[in-house]
Amino acid sequence: MATQTYDVFQVIADPSRRQMLQLLSEDSLTINALASSFDMSRPAVSKHVKILHSAGFISIQDIGRERYCILNHDGFAEVQEWIDYFDAFWKSKLKKLEALLNEKTGSHKL
Amino acid sequence: MKEIKHQFSFPHPPAVVWEYLTDAELLAQWLMPNDIKPVVGHRFQFKTKPRINFGFDGTVYCEVLEVVPNEKLVYTWKGGMSKEKPLLDTIVVWTLTPTAEGTILQLEHKGFKGLKNYLPYFIMNKGWAKIGKRLFKKMSAV
């Protein structure tokens, strides 16, 4: 099977994958347990799991003899990106305000 | 960390700093073009650079939530690809504290939520696939 990269929106656009994410947001599950919730073949479930994994939505961990799917917060890193963006944004804007106010002090003393 | 906090000291009384936060022209000199009014319920916008690949068209939609002249100003800060579906739904809080030397201005930008918070929405919304495709097309076009 050819490897295909999916963007976040394509990943979530599929109803089965959305349902998997919902189940995994409640608890980590083995691939078998996950498969039992769906009316599809085990390989089909594995394919969805692979897609969710490659997009960073879940991580897969071997615990004992079982392979678990765990909701991964890296898939949600965009929040941190927003925060970093606005953090830098405000810092530079407030510096500008400071410069403006200093200018004001220079021209008319309080 | 889910919020941003910055503190600046200015050798000016709060009333002067307040003007720079609430007068549209003065605010535009250091922040962005806008149509702010320090009136609770007033809706206004900021225009900035779009970040299309991030799902942000460059317009920030705001609504004034709280006004205490020379002390406190709170407004919403929303953005995305449209007013109806903000990807970014946050709040900006300005607090001014008088000191012997002037004013301490504190900014808090909070309420950042991740995709995770939108999961129930994604799951519930059957129209999502369509929206997702449209968004994807828009983003790919840039």
mmCIF file of C-alpha atoms in Angstrom, chain A:
data_model
loop_
_atom_site.group_PDB
_atom_site.id
_atom_site.type_symbol
_atom_site.label_atom_id
_atom_site.label_comp_id
_atom_site.label_asym_id
_atom_site.label_seq_id
_atom_site.Cartn_x
_atom_site.Cartn_y
_atom_site.Cartn_z
ATOM 1 C CA MET A 1 0.000 0.000 0.000
ATOM 2 C CA ALA A 2 1.378 3.378 -0.944
ATOM 3 C CA THR A 3 1.983 5.713 1.959
ATOM 4 C CA GLN A 4 -0.115 8.814 1.774
ATOM 5 C CA THR A 5 0.121 11.866 3.957
ATOM 6 C CA TYR A 6 -3.090 13.310 5.259
ATOM 7 C CA ASP A 7 -3.561 16.766 6.670
ATOM 8 C CA VAL A 8 -5.393 17.311 9.929
ATOM 9 C CA PHE A 9 -8.668 18.071 8.199
ATOM 10 C CA GLN A 10 -8.615 15.002 5.997
ATOM 11 C CA VAL A 11 -7.878 12.910 9.033
ATOM 12 C CA ILE A 12 -10.877 14.268 10.918
ATOM 13 C CA ALA A 13 -13.152 14.293 7.886
ATOM 14 C CA ASP A 14 -13.616 10.511 8.152
ATOM 15 C CA PRO A 15 -16.477 9.544 10.523
ATOM 16 C CA SER A 16 -14.812 6.304 11.671
ATOM 17 C CA ARG A 17 -11.642 8.120 12.580
ATOM 18 C CA ARG A 18 -13.627 10.781 14.436
ATOM 19 C CA GLN A 19 -15.345 8.038 16.371
ATOM 20 C CA MET A 20 -12.001 6.411 17.157
ATOM 21 C CA LEU A 21 -10.662 9.703 18.478
ATOM 22 C CA GLN A 22 -13.752 10.104 20.608
ATOM 23 C CA LEU A 23 -13.345 6.623 22.079
ATOM 24 C CA LEU A 24 -9.668 7.254 22.713
ATOM 25 C CA SER A 25 -10.384 10.610 24.347
ATOM 26 C CA GLU A 26 -12.238 8.626 27.007
ATOM 27 C CA ASP A 27 -9.637 5.937 27.489
ATOM 28 C CA SER A 28 -6.614 4.328 25.862
ATOM 29 C CA LEU A 29 -7.532 1.138 24.043
ATOM 30 C CA THR A 30 -5.832 -1.808 22.437
ATOM 31 C CA ILE A 31 -6.247 -2.080 18.698
ATOM 32 C CA ASN A 32 -8.380 -5.173 19.286
ATOM 33 C CA ALA A 33 -10.655 -3.375 21.733
ATOM 34 C CA LEU A 34 -10.924 -0.504 19.290
ATOM 35 C CA ALA A 35 -11.723 -2.880 16.441
ATOM 36 C CA SER A 36 -14.517 -4.508 18.439
ATOM 37 C CA SER A 37 -16.378 -1.164 18.446
ATOM 38 C CA PHE A 38 -16.465 -1.042 14.666
ATOM 39 C CA ASP A 39 -18.200 -3.055 12.053
ATOM 40 C CA MET A 40 -15.154 -3.351 9.836
ATOM 41 C CA SER A 41 -12.279 -5.719 9.234
ATOM 42 C CA ARG A 42 -9.278 -5.666 11.472
ATOM 43 C CA PRO A 43 -6.993 -4.533 8.595
ATOM 44 C CA ALA A 44 -9.401 -1.644 7.910
ATOM 45 C CA VAL A 45 -9.177 -0.597 11.571
ATOM 46 C CA SER A 46 -5.391 -0.879 11.432
ATOM 47 C CA LYS A 47 -5.323 1.379 8.408
ATOM 48 C CA HIS A 48 -7.291 4.091 10.227
ATOM 49 C CA VAL A 49 -5.051 3.689 13.260
ATOM 50 C CA LYS A 50 -2.022 4.132 11.031
ATOM 51 C CA ILE A 51 -3.478 7.326 9.555
ATOM 52 C CA LEU A 52 -4.328 8.730 12.999
ATOM 53 C CA HIS A 53 -0.835 7.831 14.144
ATOM 54 C CA SER A 54 0.973 9.395 11.191
ATOM 55 C CA ALA A 55 -0.990 12.632 11.625
ATOM 56 C CA GLY A 56 0.061 12.778 15.259
ATOM 57 C CA PHE A 57 -3.373 12.312 16.769
ATOM 58 C CA ILE A 58 -2.463 9.134 18.615
ATOM 59 C CA SER A 59 0.625 7.314 19.768
ATOM 60 C CA ILE A 60 0.986 3.565 19.880
ATOM 61 C CA GLN A 61 2.595 1.909 22.861
ATOM 62 C CA ASP A 62 3.319 -1.692 23.699
ATOM 63 C CA ILE A 63 2.227 -2.367 27.238
ATOM 64 C CA GLY A 64 2.812 -5.957 28.270
ATOM 65 C CA ARG A 65 1.685 -8.095 25.385
ATOM 66 C CA GLU A 66 -0.829 -5.582 24.157
ATOM 67 C CA ARG A 67 -0.511 -2.742 21.723
ATOM 68 C CA TYR A 68 -2.347 0.368 22.956
ATOM 69 C CA CYS A 69 -3.596 3.425 21.104
ATOM 70 C CA ILE A 70 -3.260 6.585 23.183
ATOM 71 C CA LEU A 71 -4.605 10.034 22.327
ATOM 72 C CA ASN A 72 -1.602 12.171 21.571
ATOM 73 C CA HIS A 73 -1.445 15.826 22.409
ATOM 74 C CA ASP A 74 1.128 16.526 19.692
ATOM 75 C CA GLY A 75 -1.713 16.498 17.206
ATOM 76 C CA PHE A 76 -3.013 19.513 19.036
ATOM 77 C CA ALA A 77 0.241 21.421 19.075
ATOM 78 C CA GLU A 78 -1.348 24.197 17.069
ATOM 79 C CA VAL A 79 -2.568 25.765 20.313
ATOM 80 C CA GLN A 80 1.001 26.201 21.420
ATOM 81 C CA GLU A 81 1.759 27.680 18.029
ATOM 82 C CA TRP A 82 -0.997 30.263 18.463
ATOM 83 C CA ILE A 83 0.246 31.088 21.950
ATOM 84 C CA ASP A 84 3.837 31.474 20.766
ATOM 85 C CA TYR A 85 2.689 33.636 17.887
ATOM 86 C CA PHE A 86 0.635 36.000 20.045
ATOM 87 C CA ASP A 87 3.205 36.027 22.817
ATOM 88 C CA ALA A 88 5.775 37.420 20.393
ATOM 89 C CA PHE A 89 3.120 39.643 18.837
ATOM 90 C CA TRP A 90 2.188 41.334 22.128
ATOM 91 C CA LYS A 91 5.798 41.694 23.196
ATOM 92 C CA SER A 92 6.681 43.616 20.048
ATOM 93 C CA LYS A 93 3.470 45.669 20.114
ATOM 94 C CA LEU A 94 3.959 46.683 23.737
ATOM 95 C CA LYS A 95 7.530 47.719 22.943
ATOM 96 C CA LYS A 96 6.052 49.961 20.305
ATOM 97 C CA LEU A 97 3.620 51.443 22.811
ATOM 98 C CA GLU A 98 6.510 52.054 25.166
ATOM 99 C CA ALA A 99 8.433 53.876 22.457
ATOM 100 C CA LEU A 100 5.370 55.966 21.593
ATOM 101 C CA LEU A 101 4.784 56.954 25.200
ATOM 102 C CA ASN A 102 8.448 57.787 25.708
ATOM 103 C CA GLU A 103 8.335 60.004 22.680
ATOM 104 C CA LYS A 104 5.338 61.734 24.198
ATOM 105 C CA THR A 105 7.256 62.339 27.437
ATOM 106 C CA GLY A 106 10.086 63.868 25.435
ATOM 107 C CA SER A 107 7.918 66.397 23.641
ATOM 108 C CA HIS A 108 5.570 67.453 26.438
ATOM 109 C CA LYS A 109 6.753 66.923 29.970
ATOM 110 C CA LEU A 110 4.108 65.743 32.391
#
